[in-house]
C-alpha atoms as a printed R data frame, in Angstrom:
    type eleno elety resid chain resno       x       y       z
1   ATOM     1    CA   UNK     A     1  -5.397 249.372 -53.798
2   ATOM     2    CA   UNK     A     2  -5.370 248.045 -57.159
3   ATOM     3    CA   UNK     A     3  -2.703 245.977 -57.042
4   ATOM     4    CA   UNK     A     4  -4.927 243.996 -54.056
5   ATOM     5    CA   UNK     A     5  -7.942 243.430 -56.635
6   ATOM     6    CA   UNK     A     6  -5.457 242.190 -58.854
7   ATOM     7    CA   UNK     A     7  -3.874 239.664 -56.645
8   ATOM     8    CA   UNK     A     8  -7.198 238.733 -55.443
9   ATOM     9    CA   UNK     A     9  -8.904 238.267 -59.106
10  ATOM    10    CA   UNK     A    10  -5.678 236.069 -59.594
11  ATOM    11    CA   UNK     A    11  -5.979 233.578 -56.396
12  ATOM    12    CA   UNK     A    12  -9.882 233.377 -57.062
13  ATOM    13    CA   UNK     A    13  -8.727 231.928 -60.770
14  ATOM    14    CA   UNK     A    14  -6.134 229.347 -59.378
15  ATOM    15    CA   UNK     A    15  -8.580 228.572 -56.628
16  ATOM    16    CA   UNK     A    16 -11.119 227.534 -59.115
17  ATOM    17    CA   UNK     A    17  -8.718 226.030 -61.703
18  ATOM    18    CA   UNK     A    18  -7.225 223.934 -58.892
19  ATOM    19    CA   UNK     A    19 -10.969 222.808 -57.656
20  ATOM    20    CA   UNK     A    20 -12.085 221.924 -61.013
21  ATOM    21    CA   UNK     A    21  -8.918 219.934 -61.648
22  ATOM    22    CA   UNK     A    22 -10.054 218.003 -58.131
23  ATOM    23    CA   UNK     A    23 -13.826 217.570 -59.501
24  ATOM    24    CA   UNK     A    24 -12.615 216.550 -62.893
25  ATOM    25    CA   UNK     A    25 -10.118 213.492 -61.311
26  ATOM    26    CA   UNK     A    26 -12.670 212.252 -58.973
27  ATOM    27    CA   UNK     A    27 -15.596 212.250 -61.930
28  ATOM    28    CA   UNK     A    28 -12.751 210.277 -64.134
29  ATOM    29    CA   UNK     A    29 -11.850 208.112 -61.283
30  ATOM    30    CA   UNK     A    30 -15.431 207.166 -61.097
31  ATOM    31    CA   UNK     A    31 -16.685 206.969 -64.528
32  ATOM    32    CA   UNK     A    32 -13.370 206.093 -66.399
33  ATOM    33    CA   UNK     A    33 -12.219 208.184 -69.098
34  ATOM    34    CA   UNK     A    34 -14.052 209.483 -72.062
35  ATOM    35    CA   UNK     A    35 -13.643 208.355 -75.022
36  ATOM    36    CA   UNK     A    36 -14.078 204.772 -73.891
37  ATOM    37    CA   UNK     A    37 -10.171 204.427 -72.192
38  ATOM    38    CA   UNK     A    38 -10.119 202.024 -69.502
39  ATOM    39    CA   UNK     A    39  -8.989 202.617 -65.742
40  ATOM    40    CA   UNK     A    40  -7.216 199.693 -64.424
41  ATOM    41    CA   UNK     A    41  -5.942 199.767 -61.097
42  ATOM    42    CA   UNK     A    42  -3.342 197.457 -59.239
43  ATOM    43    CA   UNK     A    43  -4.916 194.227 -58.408
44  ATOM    44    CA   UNK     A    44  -8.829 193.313 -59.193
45  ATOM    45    CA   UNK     A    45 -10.774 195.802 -61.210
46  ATOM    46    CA   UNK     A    46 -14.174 194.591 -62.934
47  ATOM    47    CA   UNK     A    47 -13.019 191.418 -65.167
48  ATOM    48    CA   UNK     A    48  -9.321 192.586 -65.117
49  ATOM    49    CA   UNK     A    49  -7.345 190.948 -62.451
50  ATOM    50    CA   UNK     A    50  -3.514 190.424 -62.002
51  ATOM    51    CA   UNK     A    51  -2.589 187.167 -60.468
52  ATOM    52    CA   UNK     A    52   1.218 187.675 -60.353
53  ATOM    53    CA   UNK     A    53   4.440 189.457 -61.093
54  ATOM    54    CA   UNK     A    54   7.790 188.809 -61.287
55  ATOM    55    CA   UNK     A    55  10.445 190.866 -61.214
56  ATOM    56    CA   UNK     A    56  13.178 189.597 -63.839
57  ATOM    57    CA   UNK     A    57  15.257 192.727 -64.312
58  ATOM    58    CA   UNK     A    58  15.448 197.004 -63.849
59  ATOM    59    CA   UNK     A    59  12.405 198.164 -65.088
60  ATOM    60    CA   UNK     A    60  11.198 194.923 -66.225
61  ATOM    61    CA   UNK     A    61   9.088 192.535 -65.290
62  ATOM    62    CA   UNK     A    62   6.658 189.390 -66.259
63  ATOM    63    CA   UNK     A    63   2.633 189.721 -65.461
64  ATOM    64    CA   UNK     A    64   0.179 187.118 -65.410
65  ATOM    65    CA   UNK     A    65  -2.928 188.813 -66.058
66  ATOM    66    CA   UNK     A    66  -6.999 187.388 -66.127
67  ATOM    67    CA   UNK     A    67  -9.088 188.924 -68.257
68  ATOM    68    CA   UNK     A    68 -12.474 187.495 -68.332
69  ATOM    69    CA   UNK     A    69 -11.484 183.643 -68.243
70  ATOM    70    CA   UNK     A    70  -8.652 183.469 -70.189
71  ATOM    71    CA   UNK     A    71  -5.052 183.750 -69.069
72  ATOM    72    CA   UNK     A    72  -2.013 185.882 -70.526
73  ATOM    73    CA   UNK     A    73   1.592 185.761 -69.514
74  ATOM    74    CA   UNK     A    74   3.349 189.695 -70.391
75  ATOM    75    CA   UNK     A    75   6.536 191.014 -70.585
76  ATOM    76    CA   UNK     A    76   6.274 194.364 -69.279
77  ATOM    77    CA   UNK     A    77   9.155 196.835 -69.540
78  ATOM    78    CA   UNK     A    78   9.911 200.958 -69.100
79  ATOM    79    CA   UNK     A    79   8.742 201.538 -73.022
80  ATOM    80    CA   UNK     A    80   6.953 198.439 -73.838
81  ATOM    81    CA   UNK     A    81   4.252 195.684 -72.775
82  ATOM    82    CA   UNK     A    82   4.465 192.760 -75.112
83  ATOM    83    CA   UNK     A    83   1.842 189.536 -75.242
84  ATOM    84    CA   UNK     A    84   4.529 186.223 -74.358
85  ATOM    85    CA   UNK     A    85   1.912 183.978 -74.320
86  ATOM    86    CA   UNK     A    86  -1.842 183.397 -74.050
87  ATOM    87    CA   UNK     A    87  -2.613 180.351 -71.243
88  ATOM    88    CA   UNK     A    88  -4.210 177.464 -72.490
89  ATOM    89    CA   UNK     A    89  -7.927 176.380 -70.638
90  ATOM    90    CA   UNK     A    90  -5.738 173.643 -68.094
91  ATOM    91    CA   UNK     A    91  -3.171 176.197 -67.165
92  ATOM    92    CA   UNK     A    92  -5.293 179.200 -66.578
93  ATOM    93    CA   UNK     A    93  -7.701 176.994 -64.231
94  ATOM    94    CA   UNK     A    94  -4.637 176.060 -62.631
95  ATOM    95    CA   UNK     A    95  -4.038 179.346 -61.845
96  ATOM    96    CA   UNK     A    96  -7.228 180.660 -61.210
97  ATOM    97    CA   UNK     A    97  -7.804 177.921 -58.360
98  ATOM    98    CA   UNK     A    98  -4.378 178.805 -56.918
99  ATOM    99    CA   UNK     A    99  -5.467 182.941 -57.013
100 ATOM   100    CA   UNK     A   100  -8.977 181.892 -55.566
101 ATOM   101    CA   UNK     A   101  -7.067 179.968 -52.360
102 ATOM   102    CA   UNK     A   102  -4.510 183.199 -51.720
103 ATOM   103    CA   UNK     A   103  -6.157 185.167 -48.738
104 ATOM   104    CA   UNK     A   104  -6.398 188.645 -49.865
105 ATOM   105    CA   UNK     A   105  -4.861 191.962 -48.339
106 ATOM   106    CA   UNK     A   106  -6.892 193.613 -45.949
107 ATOM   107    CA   UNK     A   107  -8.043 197.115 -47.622
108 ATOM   108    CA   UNK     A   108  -6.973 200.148 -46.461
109 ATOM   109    CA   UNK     A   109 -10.285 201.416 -44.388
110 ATOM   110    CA   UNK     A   110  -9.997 197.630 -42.065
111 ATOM   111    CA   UNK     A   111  -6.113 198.097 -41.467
112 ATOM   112    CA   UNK     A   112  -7.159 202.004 -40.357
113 ATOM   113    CA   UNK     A   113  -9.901 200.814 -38.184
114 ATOM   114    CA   UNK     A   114  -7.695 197.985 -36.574
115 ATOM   115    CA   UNK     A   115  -5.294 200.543 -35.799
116 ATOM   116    CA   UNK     A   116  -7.363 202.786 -34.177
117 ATOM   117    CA   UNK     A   117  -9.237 200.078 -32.361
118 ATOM   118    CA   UNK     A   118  -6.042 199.020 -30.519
119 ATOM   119    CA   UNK     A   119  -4.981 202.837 -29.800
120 ATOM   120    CA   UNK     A   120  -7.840 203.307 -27.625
């Protein structure tokens, strides 16, 4: 009978260590990190957006990236992200007007509902 209160002391702890792992993502997920890190996710987050990628190699690739109103081109590989060049005022409104006239992806929750719409 012991060895039962043991076992169930044990899965009570990795229950609650596993739930307050859960809790803990979501609240960073939400609020960002502490210590002032930044969360960016793929595509448009805040005044971060990425406008386009090219894949030039394994592992390696070149971003075009908007942050606020300016423009940079990066190299990203496996180890290392590196600053090519920062867009002058003409090119990056040449690309922002070309970003602004791309339709958009339908999110997640509108492709779900579509497809449950046409399985009734």
């Amino acid at each position: 009978m012991g060895n039962f209160w043991s076992l169930l002391g044990v899965l009570t702890i990795v229950i609650l260590i596993l739930w307050f792992a859960y809790y803990a993502t979501r609240w960073i997920a939400v609020h960002g990190a502490p210590g002032g890190a930044v969360t960016v996710r793929r595509g448009e987050t805040g005044r971060f957006r990425i406008l386009g990628q090219l894949g030039v190699g394994r592992n390696e690739r070149l971003v075009l990236v908007q942050l606020e109103q300016r423009c940079y081109l990066l190299g990203v590989t496996e180890h290392q992200i590196t600053l090519l060049r920062e867009l002058d005022e003409d090119e990056a409104a040449q690309w922002l007007r070309a970003s602004d006239d791309t339709p958009t992806a339908p999110g997640f929750m509108e492709v779900l509902g579509d497809a449950l719409r046409k399985k009734k």
